[in-house]
Every structure is written in structure tokens, then in C-alpha cells.
Short mmCIF file of C-alpha atoms in Angstrom, two decimals:
data_model
loop_
_atom_site.label_atom_id
_atom_site.label_comp_id
_atom_site.label_asym_id
_atom_site.label_seq_id
_atom_site.Cartn_x
_atom_site.Cartn_y
_atom_site.Cartn_z
CA MET S 1212 117.42 38.48 -107.01
CA LYS S 1213 115.97 39.97 -110.19
CA GLN S 1214 116.59 36.92 -112.34
CA ILE S 1215 114.37 34.74 -110.19
CA GLU S 1216 111.54 37.28 -110.35
CA VAL S 1217 111.74 37.27 -114.14
CA LYS S 1218 111.63 33.51 -114.13
CA LYS S 1219 108.58 33.50 -111.86
CA ASP S 1220 106.76 35.90 -114.17
CA ILE S 1221 107.59 33.77 -117.18
CA LEU S 1222 106.40 30.61 -115.44
CA ALA S 1223 103.13 32.33 -114.40
CA ALA S 1224 102.51 33.45 -117.99
CA HIS S 1225 103.19 29.94 -119.21
CA ASP S 1226 100.77 28.50 -116.66
CA MET S 1227 98.00 30.73 -118.00
CA ILE S 1228 98.56 29.39 -121.51
CA ALA S 1229 98.64 25.85 -120.13
CA GLN S 1230 95.23 26.47 -118.52
CA GLU S 1231 93.87 27.65 -121.86
CA ASN S 1232 95.24 24.54 -123.53
CA ARG S 1233 93.68 22.38 -120.83
CA ALA S 1234 90.24 23.95 -121.41
CA PHE S 1235 90.71 23.51 -125.16
CA PHE S 1236 91.47 19.80 -124.76
CA ARG S 1237 88.58 19.31 -122.32
CA GLU S 1238 86.09 20.84 -124.76
CA ARG S 1239 87.27 18.48 -127.48
CA ASP S 1240 87.48 15.47 -125.18
CA ILE S 1241 91.14 14.77 -125.93
CA PHE S 1242 93.42 13.10 -123.38
CA VAL S 1243 96.95 14.57 -123.36
CA LEU S 1244 100.11 12.88 -122.08
CA ASN S 1245 103.41 14.76 -121.58
CA LEU S 1246 106.26 12.22 -121.84
CA MET S 1247 109.62 13.31 -120.41
CA SER S 1248 113.12 11.90 -119.71
CA SER S 1249 116.84 12.44 -120.14
CA PRO S 1250 118.20 12.30 -123.69
CA GLY S 1251 118.42 8.72 -124.91
CA ALA S 1252 116.30 7.09 -122.19
CA GLY S 1253 114.07 5.67 -124.92
CA LYS S 1254 111.04 7.97 -125.22
CA THR S 1255 110.64 7.60 -128.99
CA THR S 1256 111.06 3.84 -128.93
CA LEU S 1257 108.53 3.50 -126.09
CA LEU S 1258 106.17 5.67 -128.09
CA GLU S 1259 106.61 3.49 -131.19
CA ARG S 1260 105.81 0.33 -129.20
CA THR S 1261 102.85 2.03 -127.49
CA LEU S 1262 101.40 3.21 -130.82
CA GLU S 1263 101.68 -0.27 -132.30
CA LEU S 1264 99.74 -1.74 -129.37
CA LEU S 1265 97.07 0.98 -129.10
CA LYS S 1266 96.50 2.44 -132.54
CA GLY S 1267 93.93 -0.17 -133.55
CA THR S 1268 91.79 0.58 -130.50
CA MET S 1269 91.80 4.38 -130.44
CA SER S 1270 92.80 7.43 -132.46
CA LEU S 1271 96.17 8.82 -131.39
CA GLY S 1272 98.27 11.83 -132.37
CA VAL S 1273 101.85 12.70 -131.47
CA ILE S 1274 103.78 15.94 -130.98
CA GLU S 1275 107.56 15.50 -131.11
CA GLY S 1276 109.64 18.11 -129.31
CA ASP S 1277 113.31 18.43 -130.24
CA ILE S 1278 115.88 21.19 -130.30
CA ALA S 1279 116.82 20.24 -133.86
CA THR S 1280 116.20 17.56 -136.55
CA THR S 1281 112.99 15.77 -137.54
CA TYR S 1282 114.39 12.31 -136.77
CA ASP S 1283 111.80 11.43 -134.16
CA ALA S 1284 108.79 12.59 -136.19
CA GLU S 1285 110.05 10.49 -139.13
CA ARG S 1286 110.20 7.42 -136.88
CA ILE S 1287 106.66 8.03 -135.58
CA SER S 1288 105.13 8.76 -138.98
CA LYS S 1289 106.09 5.26 -140.16
CA HIS S 1290 103.46 3.95 -137.74
CA GLY S 1291 100.64 5.67 -139.63
CA VAL S 1292 99.86 8.11 -136.84
CA PRO S 1293 99.54 11.90 -137.34
CA VAL S 1294 102.65 13.60 -135.96
CA VAL S 1295 103.89 17.19 -135.71
CA GLN S 1296 107.54 17.99 -135.06
CA ILE S 1297 108.28 21.07 -132.97
CA ASN S 1298 111.87 22.29 -133.24
CA THR S 1299 112.56 24.54 -130.27
CA GLY S 1300 115.66 26.01 -131.91
CA GLY S 1301 117.69 25.78 -128.71
CA ALA S 1302 115.05 25.90 -125.99
CA CYS S 1303 115.49 23.06 -123.51
CA HIS S 1304 111.78 22.25 -123.06
CA LEU S 1305 108.37 22.55 -124.70
CA ASP S 1306 105.93 25.20 -123.51
CA GLY S 1307 102.20 25.77 -123.86
CA ASN S 1308 102.57 28.25 -126.72
CA MET S 1309 104.48 25.76 -128.83
CA ILE S 1310 101.77 23.15 -128.19
CA ARG S 1311 98.98 25.56 -129.10
CA ARG S 1312 100.59 26.39 -132.43
CA ALA S 1313 101.14 22.70 -133.22
CA LEU S 1314 97.44 21.88 -132.69
CA ASP S 1315 96.42 23.55 -135.96
CA GLU S 1316 98.16 20.72 -137.80
CA PHE S 1317 95.88 17.99 -136.40
CA ASN S 1318 92.36 16.93 -137.29
CA LEU S 1319 91.26 17.32 -133.67
CA GLU S 1320 87.69 16.05 -134.17
CA LYS S 1321 89.09 12.56 -134.71
CA LEU S 1322 91.57 12.44 -131.85
CA ASP S 1323 91.11 10.41 -128.64
CA ALA S 1324 94.54 11.18 -127.25
CA LEU S 1325 97.60 13.28 -127.96
CA ILE S 1326 101.01 12.13 -126.75
CA ILE S 1327 103.65 14.83 -126.45
CA GLU S 1328 107.30 13.74 -126.43
CA ASN S 1329 109.19 16.52 -124.69
CA VAL S 1330 112.81 17.58 -125.29
CA GLY S 1331 115.28 15.14 -123.73
CA ASN S 1332 116.07 16.79 -120.42
CA LEU S 1333 115.52 15.49 -116.88
CA VAL S 1334 115.20 19.01 -115.43
CA CYS S 1335 113.52 21.85 -117.30
CA PRO S 1336 110.53 20.16 -119.00
CA ALA S 1337 109.08 19.38 -115.55
CA GLU S 1338 108.80 23.12 -114.83
CA PHE S 1339 106.49 23.89 -117.74
CA ASN S 1340 102.88 22.77 -117.80
CA LEU S 1341 101.54 22.24 -121.31
CA GLY S 1342 97.88 21.73 -120.40
CA GLU S 1343 98.34 17.96 -120.24
CA ASP S 1344 96.17 15.55 -118.25
CA MET S 1345 99.19 13.61 -117.11
CA LYS S 1346 102.98 13.72 -117.01
CA ALA S 1347 104.84 10.45 -117.41
CA MET S 1348 108.59 9.93 -117.36
CA LEU S 1349 111.17 7.36 -118.36
CA LEU S 1350 114.39 6.48 -116.61
CA SER S 1351 116.85 4.09 -118.24
CA VAL S 1352 118.67 1.69 -115.90
CA THR S 1353 121.89 2.83 -117.58
CA GLU S 1354 121.42 6.26 -115.98
CA GLY S 1355 121.94 4.84 -112.51
CA GLU S 1356 119.91 4.35 -109.37
CA ASP S 1357 120.78 7.74 -107.83
CA LYS S 1358 118.67 9.78 -110.25
CA PRO S 1359 115.37 10.22 -108.34
CA LEU S 1360 116.95 12.08 -105.43
CA LYS S 1361 119.37 14.02 -107.66
CA TYR S 1362 116.61 15.21 -110.04
CA PRO S 1363 113.57 15.22 -107.76
CA LEU S 1364 111.10 17.58 -109.44
CA MET S 1365 110.15 15.39 -112.40
CA PHE S 1366 109.75 12.33 -110.15
CA ARG S 1367 107.46 14.40 -107.88
CA LEU S 1368 105.23 15.61 -110.70
CA ALA S 1369 105.00 12.45 -112.80
CA ARG S 1370 101.95 10.21 -112.50
CA ALA S 1371 103.88 7.28 -113.96
CA LEU S 1372 107.54 6.25 -114.12
CA VAL S 1373 108.68 3.83 -116.82
CA ILE S 1374 111.98 2.17 -115.91
CA ASN S 1375 113.34 1.27 -119.33
CA LYS S 1376 116.16 -0.90 -120.74
CA VAL S 1377 115.86 -3.54 -118.00
CA ASP S 1378 117.50 -5.95 -120.47
CA LEU S 1379 120.77 -4.10 -119.71
CA LEU S 1380 120.58 -4.75 -115.93
CA PRO S 1381 123.13 -7.61 -116.04
CA TYR S 1382 125.74 -5.20 -117.45
CA VAL S 1383 125.29 -2.06 -115.30
CA GLN S 1384 125.40 -1.23 -111.60
CA CYS S 1385 121.79 -0.36 -110.91
CA ARG S 1386 119.35 -1.80 -108.41
CA ILE S 1387 115.76 -1.22 -109.47
CA GLU S 1388 114.55 -1.59 -105.87
CA ASN S 1389 116.53 1.53 -104.97
CA ILE S 1390 115.02 3.52 -107.83
CA VAL S 1391 111.54 2.42 -106.71
CA ARG S 1392 112.27 3.23 -103.04
CA ASP S 1393 113.61 6.73 -103.76
CA ALA S 1394 111.00 7.59 -106.38
CA ARG S 1395 108.19 6.55 -104.01
CA SER S 1396 109.78 8.58 -101.19
CA LEU S 1397 109.28 11.63 -103.43
CA ASN S 1398 105.91 10.57 -104.82
CA PRO S 1399 104.10 7.78 -102.91
CA ASP S 1400 101.35 7.41 -105.54
CA LEU S 1401 103.70 7.01 -108.51
CA GLU S 1402 102.77 4.17 -110.87
CA ILE S 1403 105.95 2.31 -111.81
CA PHE S 1404 106.47 0.07 -114.85
CA GLU S 1405 109.63 -1.93 -115.61
CA LEU S 1406 110.13 -2.78 -119.24
CA SER S 1407 112.43 -3.32 -122.18
CA CYS S 1408 111.40 -1.86 -125.52
CA THR S 1409 114.06 -3.84 -127.40
CA ARG S 1410 113.08 -7.19 -125.82
CA MET S 1411 109.37 -6.23 -125.82
CA THR S 1412 108.91 -7.17 -122.15
CA GLY S 1413 106.62 -5.34 -119.72
CA LEU S 1414 104.88 -3.31 -122.43
CA ALA S 1415 101.37 -4.72 -121.92
CA ALA S 1416 101.04 -3.43 -118.35
CA TRP S 1417 102.09 0.07 -119.42
CA THR S 1418 99.86 0.29 -122.50
CA GLU S 1419 96.83 -1.17 -120.72
CA TRP S 1420 97.25 1.33 -117.90
CA LEU S 1421 97.61 4.23 -120.37
CA ALA S 1422 94.61 3.07 -122.40
CA ALA S 1423 92.53 2.91 -119.21
CA ALA S 1424 93.56 6.47 -118.30
CA ILE S 1425 92.57 7.68 -121.78
CA ARG S 1426 89.20 5.91 -121.68
CA ASN S 1427 88.57 7.09 -118.13
CA LYS S 1428 88.95 10.74 -119.11
CA ARG S 1429 86.65 10.35 -122.09
CA ARG S 1430 83.97 8.66 -120.00
CA LYS S 1431 84.15 11.46 -117.40
CA THR S 1432 83.92 14.09 -120.09
CA ILE S 1433 80.87 12.45 -121.60
CA SER S 1434 79.07 12.07 -118.27
CA THR S 1435 79.39 15.74 -117.25
CA MET G 994 109.43 38.52 -128.12
CA LYS G 995 110.08 39.90 -124.65
CA GLN G 996 111.09 36.59 -123.12
CA ILE G 997 114.02 36.18 -125.47
CA GLU G 998 115.29 39.69 -124.68
CA VAL G 999 115.25 38.88 -120.99
CA LYS G 1000 117.19 35.73 -121.64
CA LYS G 1001 119.78 37.62 -123.70
CA ASP G 1002 120.26 40.14 -120.89
CA ILE G 1003 120.71 37.36 -118.36
CA LEU G 1004 123.22 35.57 -120.58
CA ALA G 1005 125.18 38.81 -121.10
CA ALA G 1006 125.34 39.42 -117.34
CA HIS G 1007 126.53 35.86 -116.83
CA ASP G 1008 129.22 36.29 -119.48
CA MET G 1009 130.61 39.29 -117.59
CA ILE G 1010 130.94 37.22 -114.43
CA ALA G 1011 132.53 34.41 -116.44
CA GLN G 1012 135.12 36.89 -117.75
CA GLU G 1013 135.91 37.96 -114.18
CA ASN G 1014 136.32 34.32 -113.19
CA ARG G 1015 138.60 33.75 -116.17
CA ALA G 1016 140.86 36.65 -115.12
CA PHE G 1017 140.84 35.35 -111.55
CA PHE G 1018 141.98 31.86 -112.68
CA ARG G 1019 144.62 33.33 -115.01
CA GLU G 1020 146.17 35.39 -112.19
CA ARG G 1021 146.42 32.28 -110.03
CA ASP G 1022 147.59 30.04 -112.87
CA ILE G 1023 144.74 27.51 -112.46
CA PHE G 1024 143.45 25.46 -115.39
CA VAL G 1025 139.67 25.02 -115.31
CA LEU G 1026 137.68 22.27 -117.05
CA ASN G 1027 133.87 22.34 -117.35
CA LEU G 1028 132.63 18.75 -117.70
CA MET G 1029 129.10 18.30 -119.08
CA SER G 1030 126.71 15.54 -120.19
CA SER G 1031 123.22 14.09 -119.86
CA PRO G 1032 122.29 12.64 -116.46
CA GLY G 1033 123.92 9.26 -115.96
CA ALA G 1034 126.42 9.40 -118.82
CA GLY G 1035 129.20 8.78 -116.30
CA LYS G 1036 130.72 12.16 -115.41
CA THR G 1037 131.43 11.33 -111.76
CA THR G 1038 132.89 7.93 -112.56
CA LEU G 1039 135.13 9.40 -115.28
CA LEU G 1040 136.21 12.04 -112.79
CA GLU G 1041 137.05 9.39 -110.18
CA ARG G 1042 139.18 7.46 -112.68
CA THR G 1043 140.86 10.67 -113.90
CA LEU G 1044 141.71 11.77 -110.35
CA GLU G 1045 143.25 8.38 -109.55
CA LEU G 1046 145.49 8.62 -112.60
CA LEU G 1047 146.48 12.29 -112.22
CA LYS G 1048 146.43 13.17 -108.54
CA GLY G 1049 150.02 12.01 -107.90
CA THR G 1050 151.35 14.27 -110.64
CA MET G 1051 149.46 17.52 -110.01
CA SER G 1052 147.22 19.24 -107.50
CA LEU G 1053 143.55 18.99 -108.45
CA GLY G 1054 140.30 20.34 -107.04
CA VAL G 1055 136.71 19.51 -107.93
CA ILE G 1056 133.43 21.42 -107.92
CA GLU G 1057 130.35 19.17 -108.05
CA GLY G 1058 127.17 20.71 -109.44
CA ASP G 1059 123.88 19.04 -108.64
CA ILE G 1060 120.30 20.12 -108.19
CA ALA G 1061 120.11 18.18 -104.92
CA THR G 1062 122.08 15.70 -102.75
CA THR G 1063 125.82 15.56 -101.96
CA TYR G 1064 126.24 12.06 -103.42
CA ASP G 1065 128.80 13.07 -106.04
CA ALA G 1066 130.95 15.14 -103.66
CA GLU G 1067 131.03 12.19 -101.25
CA ARG G 1068 132.30 9.92 -104.03
CA ILE G 1069 135.01 12.40 -105.02
CA SER G 1070 136.16 13.15 -101.46
CA LYS G 1071 137.09 9.46 -101.03
CA HIS G 1072 139.90 10.09 -103.51
CA GLY G 1073 141.61 12.59 -101.19
CA VAL G 1074 140.96 15.57 -103.44
CA PRO G 1075 139.39 18.85 -102.21
CA VAL G 1076 135.80 19.05 -103.41
CA VAL G 1077 132.96 21.55 -103.05
CA GLN G 1078 129.35 20.58 -103.71
CA ILE G 1079 127.09 23.24 -105.23
CA ASN G 1080 123.38 22.47 -104.91
CA THR G 1081 121.55 24.60 -107.44
CA GLY G 1082 118.20 24.03 -105.70
CA GLY G 1083 116.37 23.45 -108.97
CA ALA G 1084 118.50 25.35 -111.50
CA CYS G 1085 119.38 23.19 -114.48
CA HIS G 1086 122.99 24.39 -114.89
CA LEU G 1087 125.90 25.99 -113.06
CA ASP G 1088 126.67 29.68 -113.61
CA GLY G 1089 129.66 31.91 -112.97
CA ASN G 1090 128.27 33.32 -109.73
CA MET G 1091 127.93 29.87 -108.21
CA ILE G 1092 131.53 29.08 -109.19
CA ARG G 1093 132.83 32.33 -107.71
CA ARG G 1094 131.19 31.61 -104.38
CA ALA G 1095 132.54 28.05 -104.32
CA LEU G 1096 136.13 29.25 -104.81
CA ASP G 1097 136.37 30.57 -101.24
CA GLU G 1098 136.33 26.97 -100.05
CA PHE G 1099 139.57 26.00 -101.81
CA ASN G 1100 143.20 26.65 -100.96
CA LEU G 1101 143.80 28.20 -104.37
CA GLU G 1102 147.54 28.78 -103.95
CA LYS G 1103 148.05 25.02 -104.13
CA LEU G 1104 145.81 24.23 -107.09
CA ASP G 1105 147.04 23.33 -110.61
CA ALA G 1106 143.61 22.58 -112.00
CA LEU G 1107 139.95 22.73 -111.07
CA ILE G 1108 137.49 20.32 -112.64
CA ILE G 1109 133.84 21.39 -112.56
CA GLU G 1110 131.21 18.68 -112.97
CA ASN G 1111 128.12 20.45 -114.24
CA VAL G 1112 124.48 19.49 -113.63
CA GLY G 1113 123.46 16.48 -115.74
CA ASN G 1114 121.79 18.11 -118.73
CA LEU G 1115 122.73 17.94 -122.40
CA VAL G 1116 121.22 21.37 -123.16
CA CYS G 1117 121.38 24.26 -120.71
CA PRO G 1118 124.90 23.97 -119.21
CA ALA G 1119 126.38 24.66 -122.67
CA GLU G 1120 124.76 28.10 -122.66
CA PHE G 1121 126.53 29.36 -119.54
CA ASN G 1122 130.24 30.16 -119.53
CA LEU G 1123 131.82 29.69 -116.11
CA GLY G 1124 135.23 31.21 -116.90
CA GLU G 1125 136.64 27.81 -117.80
CA ASP G 1126 139.62 27.17 -120.10
CA MET G 1127 137.88 24.27 -121.74
CA LYS G 1128 134.53 22.54 -122.00
CA ALA G 1129 134.52 18.76 -122.32
CA MET G 1130 131.51 16.50 -122.65
CA LEU G 1131 130.56 12.87 -122.28
CA LEU G 1132 128.10 10.87 -124.32
CA SER G 1133 127.21 7.33 -123.30
CA VAL G 1134 126.67 4.84 -126.12
CA THR G 1135 123.38 3.91 -124.42
CA GLU G 1136 122.04 7.38 -125.31
CA GLY G 1137 122.11 6.55 -129.02
CA GLU G 1138 123.96 7.72 -132.10
CA ASP G 1139 121.47 10.48 -133.00
CA LYS G 1140 122.43 12.79 -130.14
CA PRO G 1141 125.00 15.14 -131.78
CA LEU G 1142 122.56 16.49 -134.37
CA LYS G 1143 119.63 16.54 -131.92
CA TYR G 1144 121.56 18.46 -129.22
CA PRO G 1145 124.10 20.37 -131.32
CA LEU G 1146 125.20 23.28 -129.10
CA MET G 1147 127.23 21.31 -126.56
CA PHE G 1148 128.95 19.34 -129.33
CA ARG G 1149 129.82 22.63 -131.06
CA LEU G 1150 131.32 24.23 -127.95
CA ALA G 1151 133.17 21.25 -126.47
CA ARG G 1152 136.91 20.90 -127.03
CA ALA G 1153 136.73 17.18 -126.25
CA LEU G 1154 134.06 14.48 -126.47
CA VAL G 1155 134.39 11.36 -124.34
CA ILE G 1156 132.26 8.50 -125.70
CA ASN G 1157 131.69 6.43 -122.57
CA LYS G 1158 130.37 2.94 -121.73
CA VAL G 1159 131.77 1.35 -124.92
CA ASP G 1160 131.64 -1.97 -123.01
CA LEU G 1161 127.84 -1.84 -123.58
CA LEU G 1162 128.15 -1.59 -127.40
CA PRO G 1163 127.32 -5.30 -127.94
CA TYR G 1164 123.94 -4.79 -126.24
CA VAL G 1165 122.70 -1.49 -127.75
CA GLN G 1166 121.99 -0.13 -131.21
CA CYS G 1167 124.68 2.51 -131.56
CA ARG G 1168 127.40 2.93 -134.17
CA ILE G 1169 130.30 4.98 -132.83
CA GLU G 1170 131.34 5.92 -136.38
CA ASN G 1171 128.05 7.79 -136.77
CA ILE G 1172 128.54 9.70 -133.52
CA VAL G 1173 132.05 10.65 -134.66
CA ARG G 1174 130.85 11.68 -138.14
CA ASP G 1175 128.00 13.87 -136.85
CA ALA G 1176 130.00 15.39 -133.97
CA ARG G 1177 132.84 16.32 -136.36
CA SER G 1178 130.32 17.80 -138.83
CA LEU G 1179 129.38 20.23 -136.05
CA ASN G 1180 132.91 20.71 -134.72
CA PRO G 1181 135.75 19.57 -137.00
CA ASP G 1182 138.46 20.10 -134.36
CA LEU G 1183 136.75 18.06 -131.64
CA GLU G 1184 139.07 15.64 -129.81
CA ILE G 1185 137.25 12.33 -129.39
CA PHE G 1186 138.03 9.59 -126.85
CA GLU G 1187 136.30 6.21 -126.65
CA LEU G 1188 136.45 4.56 -123.26
CA SER G 1189 134.86 2.42 -120.59
CA CYS G 1190 135.20 3.55 -116.98
CA THR G 1191 133.95 0.21 -115.66
CA ARG G 1192 136.35 -1.88 -117.79
CA MET G 1193 139.12 0.75 -117.43
CA THR G 1194 139.80 0.88 -121.16
CA GLY G 1195 140.79 4.00 -123.08
CA LEU G 1196 141.45 6.07 -119.97
CA ALA G 1197 145.17 6.68 -120.55
CA ALA G 1198 144.66 8.61 -123.80
CA TRP G 1199 142.08 10.88 -122.15
CA THR G 1200 144.07 11.58 -118.98
CA GLU G 1201 147.33 12.15 -120.84
CA TRP G 1202 145.61 14.60 -123.17
CA LEU G 1203 144.01 16.43 -120.23
CA ALA G 1204 147.28 16.53 -118.30
CA ALA G 1205 149.03 18.01 -121.34
CA ALA G 1206 146.34 20.71 -121.62
CA ILE G 1207 146.77 21.58 -117.94
CA ARG G 1208 150.59 21.73 -118.19
CA ASN G 1209 150.38 23.71 -121.41
CA LYS G 1210 148.34 26.46 -119.78
CA ARG G 1211 150.66 26.68 -116.81
CA ARG G 1212 153.72 26.93 -119.07
CA LYS G 1213 152.08 29.69 -121.07
CA THR G 1214 151.13 31.55 -117.93
CA ILE G 1215 154.67 31.33 -116.61
CA SER G 1216 156.26 32.50 -119.86
CA THR G 1217 154.14 35.68 -120.19
#
């Protein structure tokens, strides 16, 4: 099975670059979040709400990953936060090399945290470490309750799951308790947040948790 | 850029297998549809509705592609149609080899058409030809109107676009006219259907169009 060998080699090479990125971020005391989901689950909107709630309390930067267009970076830049758009030109995920090249565009001395919005894809982004401190993922209730077991890798690797668009629950067949049950069967320690970015419900719990994770890393880094 | 060369070689090898599949289907006079979308856009539900409307008039078979679980094949088998589940074990798309191996499970002499439901992924499945006569794709209105330009390849290669879950339009920010405009800018000949599988609206136009495509291939095959 030659193809699989090639893939393994590529993944190993990518992991080395991810380790270099991780050391780079540690030296500069920057917390890095890798945010992943299917297309249209609401990553950019969640990011906009999160920036509005956190940007007064800490210095944040954003990397937007998309196959094409700069739509998402334009949305983020309206919030007064430094943002770099990576266009993968067809690639279905971000990788550590792309992140490394994007870092030159930031004033890193000033940054407390960097949030990376990955390409919309519930599969491939989970396979590529970027050097992040934490992976988080979104699932929209419109995608259906069967998704954790059908797409298990991302649910296994994520530290947090944001169940988004709960305002649409009355109109779709989706039981959140089944998402929670199946996601926890794959990942018992998963933090789970239920929210609606359009109705602005549930956002405080998510942003407070994220802010605590950012501050926690910075305190650890200072104390060592 | 060694990695890209590797990928090109892999894609070329896959295209050869797809060509062999295509010849195989042509000999046996079987129409093959490759159905693609993001996770949770409604492929399996559309397939269930389509089978109910067409199964009395022609002989259909289904291949279900998923990373894990047999949920989708179980749903399809309730409709009395032969179905084979492919579990890719992590791979983010189906390829021609997987299809070829699945074919042994069907009584091919009896089949008019084979519908392949690909892995839920708006990116990678578009890169791999399976030997199909036609690619069709779904987009749910909950995914947002910006998706054609952000994920252009699948929209370019699809013969038909099914815009699903239009019953949710009152509750989401999505203008169908913008999806249609951007999808047609990428692919002027794209056939576009707007429907709701839960409300059962718009299904007749889609199934009649698909049935005509199936009959058209079989007539052509007979006349040559």
C-alpha cells in the first residue's frame, strides 16, 4: 500500500514543523487555538462574537484559512483585530508550514493569543497539527446528531466542542443529548458548550472558558 | 515541491482506475451518480426520498461512503434497495478502487443505475473521479450563501446542485439568489434544484430530471 506510506511520511514531516511552531509559540508566550468544523457550521461568526467579548481584555490575532476568497478575513478585520488570510488554493486543510509563513505578518511581541480558523472540513484538518495549544470544534445542530460517530477523529482530538445554532432546534430533527452522549463516548474529557451566535445565547460560558485557558498558559509560561 | 508531485501521481493513478470503472459501467449499461456535499447537508435523506419516487420505475442500487458506522446503509436498506456500505477508515473521500471492490456485492445484471453517496466533505471528494456519469452536489441553506466561491471545485465539476432545507430559510441569513449567481459564475450550465426533503417540496423536478438522465444514457448505450 504505497499511498499510505507516502501519507505517513507527509504526516511525520508535518508533525516536525508543528513541533517547531509549538516551540516558537512557547518562547513568545502565545496561546494558539485551532478552530475546526464542517463548512457553514459558524466558525467565523463564533470568532466574531468571541473577539467582541475578549478583545478589550487581551491582545488577540486571527489566521483565516480558506481554499479561496478573503471573505472571512474581511469580516474579522472589521473587529479591529490583526488578521491574516491564508488561501490554500485547493488544499482541504491548513498545515504547519502555512501557519509559519503567516506569522511574519503579525506583531508577535504584542500577542496574547492567536486563533486559527481552519478550512471548513470535518475530516482532514484534524489530521494536521499546527503547533496549537488546543483544538476546538463546532458542530451545528442542522448537521444532525449522528456526526460524532460518523466523523470520530475530530471529536477525539478536540478539547472543546461548541454545539452551535441551538436556536434552530425547534425546526430540525436533532437531539443534543445524543450528540453529547456520542461525543463523550469518543472523548470523555471533552468540554461541551451549547450556544447560538445569532441569538447571542451561551456565549459567556465559552468565552470565559477560553479566556481562562489563555491566561492559564501565560501564567505557566511565566512561572517556568 | 515534492508533496504536490506525489499528489499528482496519486491522482493520475486514481484516474486510470476511474476510467476502468467507466468502461465497466458502460458495458453493463449502468448509469452512475456521485452525490457529494458537506456533512449533514442531507444526502442520505435526499437519497431516501429519491428512491421512494423512482424505485417502482427502475432498478436502483446504492453505495454508501462513510468514514465509520453503517448508519446510512441501514437507512437506505429499509427502502428495499440493494446497498453496500464502504467504510473508508479515516479517508476523507471515496476512490475508484473502493467502488470497484464494492461492485462484487451487487447483482449488476439487474441494475439500471447506481447512486454513490460520498463521504460528507465539500472539498476532497470532488478531486477523485469514481468512473461516474455525473457528479451532483447538495448545499444546505444553513451552510450560508458564501459557499460556492469559498469551495469552488465541487461547484465547477457538478452537473447538478440541489439547494436543500429551503424550509429553514425564514430562520437563517441566506439568499438563494446569491448562491445561484455565484454557482453559475463558476459553472454556467449547472442545473439547480431548490427543495426541502422534510417538507417534501421540490422533489419531483429533481427526480424527474435524474430519471431522464438515467434513461437517456441507457437509450444511448442501446443505440450504439
